Amino acid sequence: MDYRQRETMNPLLTFKHLETPGEVRSAYPVMKELRPHLASADAFAEQVQRQRGEAYRLLGAFDGERLLGLAGYRRMTNLIYGPFVYVDDLVVAADNKRGGVGSALLAEVRRIARDAGCAQFVLDTGLHMALAQRFYFRNGLLAKGMHFRQALDMTEEAVQ
């Protein structure tokens, strides 16, 4: 496990990758604020374990033992960016918004990306998320495209 302390608005802020199922389960209340569809702490821990097979890492921002925020990210490579880090999840506990934790998490994941030799830092946010968009602009990210998706019908008839 790694612990890092960075200069932020909160000088006591530390960063730690959550590695064990117990550590991940303990982060469930914070992640549920961003991903309310997650049914339980156990289901969350199981999903994180599956995503680890795709290089997913879950980074926590702590003030002492108190979890203030999370960043879920993965290192990837594709033809458009080359090696890059993609942020899947970024959430700060509701009672700690505006404390600089979100910006500190982004800065820490950027540092991790640079250390891994990545030249790009990528994330998506919903078109309806105006406050998140402003936050990302303030933190130096630029809108470079639109993200499209389609839910696939996985019934047997559709697959054949």
Short mmCIF file of C-alpha atoms in Angstrom, two decimals:
data_model
loop_
_atom_site.label_atom_id
_atom_site.label_comp_id
_atom_site.label_asym_id
_atom_site.label_seq_id
_atom_site.Cartn_x
_atom_site.Cartn_y
_atom_site.Cartn_z
CA MET A 1 0.00 0.00 0.00
CA ASP A 2 1.22 3.47 -0.69
CA TYR A 3 0.70 6.60 1.35
CA ARG A 4 1.38 10.02 -0.04
CA GLN A 5 1.03 13.46 1.47
CA ARG A 6 0.72 16.46 -0.78
CA GLU A 7 0.46 20.17 -0.19
CA THR A 8 -3.21 21.01 -0.57
CA MET A 9 -5.71 23.25 1.11
CA ASN A 10 -5.69 20.52 3.77
CA PRO A 11 -2.07 19.86 4.74
CA LEU A 12 -3.12 16.66 6.55
CA LEU A 13 -4.57 15.10 3.39
CA THR A 14 -3.04 11.73 2.50
CA PHE A 15 -3.65 9.42 -0.44
CA LYS A 16 -3.86 5.65 -0.28
CA HIS A 17 -4.82 3.00 -2.81
CA LEU A 18 -7.60 0.84 -1.39
CA GLU A 19 -6.45 -2.72 -1.98
CA THR A 20 -8.26 -5.13 0.34
CA PRO A 21 -11.95 -6.03 0.14
CA GLY A 22 -12.40 -4.51 3.61
CA GLU A 23 -10.84 -1.21 2.56
CA VAL A 24 -13.04 -1.09 -0.53
CA ARG A 25 -16.20 -1.96 1.43
CA SER A 26 -15.44 0.83 3.91
CA ALA A 27 -15.43 3.30 0.98
CA TYR A 28 -18.93 2.28 -0.16
CA PRO A 29 -20.84 5.16 1.52
CA VAL A 30 -18.71 7.72 -0.33
CA MET A 31 -18.85 5.93 -3.71
CA LYS A 32 -22.62 5.47 -3.35
CA GLU A 33 -22.97 9.27 -3.50
CA LEU A 34 -21.64 9.12 -7.08
CA ARG A 35 -22.96 5.69 -8.05
CA PRO A 36 -26.34 5.27 -6.27
CA HIS A 37 -27.12 2.13 -8.28
CA LEU A 38 -24.52 0.18 -6.29
CA ALA A 39 -26.64 -2.19 -4.20
CA SER A 40 -24.33 -2.89 -1.26
CA ALA A 41 -20.80 -2.62 0.07
CA ASP A 42 -20.21 -6.26 -0.88
CA ALA A 43 -21.47 -5.73 -4.44
CA PHE A 44 -19.22 -2.66 -4.70
CA ALA A 45 -16.16 -4.61 -3.50
CA GLU A 46 -16.93 -7.44 -5.95
CA GLN A 47 -17.26 -4.97 -8.85
CA VAL A 48 -13.98 -3.27 -7.96
CA GLN A 49 -12.31 -6.70 -7.87
CA ARG A 50 -13.63 -7.47 -11.38
CA GLN A 51 -12.46 -4.09 -12.67
CA ARG A 52 -8.98 -4.69 -11.25
CA GLY A 53 -8.62 -7.23 -14.04
CA GLU A 54 -8.83 -4.21 -16.36
CA ALA A 55 -6.18 -2.23 -14.43
CA TYR A 56 -8.67 -0.31 -12.24
CA ARG A 57 -7.24 1.32 -9.11
CA LEU A 58 -9.19 3.00 -6.32
CA LEU A 59 -7.42 5.90 -4.62
CA GLY A 60 -8.71 7.35 -1.37
CA ALA A 61 -8.07 10.82 0.03
CA PHE A 62 -7.92 10.78 3.81
CA ASP A 63 -7.74 13.23 6.68
CA GLY A 64 -6.30 10.94 9.31
CA GLU A 65 -8.52 7.85 9.19
CA ARG A 66 -11.49 9.71 7.67
CA LEU A 67 -12.15 9.05 3.98
CA LEU A 68 -12.95 12.34 2.23
CA GLY A 69 -12.98 11.32 -1.43
CA LEU A 70 -12.22 8.68 -4.04
CA ALA A 71 -10.76 8.49 -7.51
CA GLY A 72 -11.17 5.32 -9.52
CA TYR A 73 -8.87 5.24 -12.53
CA ARG A 74 -7.02 2.96 -14.93
CA ARG A 75 -3.95 3.20 -17.14
CA MET A 76 -4.83 2.39 -20.73
CA THR A 77 -3.40 2.65 -24.24
CA ASN A 78 -5.28 3.38 -27.43
CA LEU A 79 -4.60 4.79 -30.88
CA ILE A 80 -5.91 8.28 -30.19
CA TYR A 81 -3.99 9.02 -26.96
CA GLY A 82 -1.26 6.42 -26.72
CA PRO A 83 -0.69 5.60 -23.04
CA PHE A 84 -3.09 7.53 -20.81
CA VAL A 85 -4.92 7.46 -17.51
CA TYR A 86 -8.71 7.41 -17.60
CA VAL A 87 -10.65 8.50 -14.52
CA ASP A 88 -13.78 6.38 -14.15
CA ASP A 89 -14.95 7.75 -10.81
CA LEU A 90 -14.27 10.96 -8.89
CA VAL A 91 -16.30 11.73 -5.78
CA VAL A 92 -15.89 13.81 -2.64
CA ALA A 93 -18.03 13.11 0.42
CA ALA A 94 -21.01 15.48 0.46
CA ASP A 95 -20.02 16.94 3.84
CA ASN A 96 -16.58 17.86 2.52
CA LYS A 97 -17.31 19.60 -0.78
CA ARG A 98 -15.36 22.80 -1.45
CA GLY A 99 -12.47 21.67 0.73
CA GLY A 100 -10.08 21.18 -2.18
CA VAL A 101 -10.21 17.39 -1.98
CA GLY A 102 -11.49 16.91 -5.55
CA SER A 103 -8.71 19.08 -6.97
CA ALA A 104 -6.15 17.29 -4.80
CA LEU A 105 -7.37 13.89 -6.03
CA LEU A 106 -7.11 15.03 -9.65
CA ALA A 107 -3.59 16.35 -9.02
CA GLU A 108 -2.54 13.07 -7.40
CA VAL A 109 -3.91 10.95 -10.26
CA ARG A 110 -2.17 13.29 -12.74
CA ARG A 111 1.08 12.71 -10.86
CA ILE A 112 0.51 8.94 -11.00
CA ALA A 113 -0.16 9.23 -14.76
CA ARG A 114 3.03 11.20 -15.37
CA ASP A 115 5.06 8.76 -13.28
CA ALA A 116 3.64 5.92 -15.43
CA GLY A 117 4.78 7.66 -18.62
CA CYS A 118 1.34 8.82 -19.71
CA ALA A 119 1.04 12.03 -21.72
CA GLN A 120 -2.77 12.26 -21.49
CA PHE A 121 -5.29 12.43 -18.65
CA VAL A 122 -8.88 11.67 -19.70
CA LEU A 123 -12.32 11.56 -18.08
CA ASP A 124 -15.97 11.86 -19.03
CA THR A 125 -18.79 13.71 -17.34
CA GLY A 126 -22.45 13.90 -18.17
CA LEU A 127 -23.79 16.72 -20.33
CA HIS A 128 -26.26 17.46 -17.52
CA MET A 129 -23.45 17.89 -14.95
CA ALA A 130 -22.82 21.64 -15.24
CA LEU A 131 -21.17 21.94 -11.82
CA ALA A 132 -18.81 19.05 -12.57
CA GLN A 133 -17.95 20.59 -15.93
CA ARG A 134 -17.06 23.89 -14.27
CA PHE A 135 -14.95 22.02 -11.72
CA TYR A 136 -13.03 20.22 -14.50
CA PHE A 137 -12.49 23.45 -16.47
CA ARG A 138 -11.15 25.12 -13.29
CA ASN A 139 -8.77 22.18 -12.92
CA GLY A 140 -7.30 22.58 -16.39
CA LEU A 141 -9.27 19.95 -18.31
CA LEU A 142 -10.75 20.83 -21.69
CA ALA A 143 -13.80 19.40 -23.44
CA LYS A 144 -12.48 17.61 -26.52
CA GLY A 145 -15.44 15.56 -27.73
CA MET A 146 -18.73 13.93 -26.95
CA HIS A 147 -19.16 10.54 -25.36
CA PHE A 148 -21.77 8.29 -26.98
CA ARG A 149 -23.24 5.09 -25.61
CA GLN A 150 -25.96 2.59 -26.35
CA ALA A 151 -27.41 0.00 -24.00
CA LEU A 152 -27.29 -3.37 -25.74
CA ASP A 153 -30.19 -5.79 -25.61
CA MET A 154 -28.65 -8.95 -24.20
CA THR A 155 -31.71 -11.18 -24.59
CA GLU A 156 -31.13 -14.42 -26.42
CA GLU A 157 -33.21 -13.26 -29.38
CA ALA A 158 -31.14 -10.09 -29.80
CA VAL A 159 -27.81 -11.92 -29.60
CA GLN A 160 -28.69 -14.44 -32.36
#
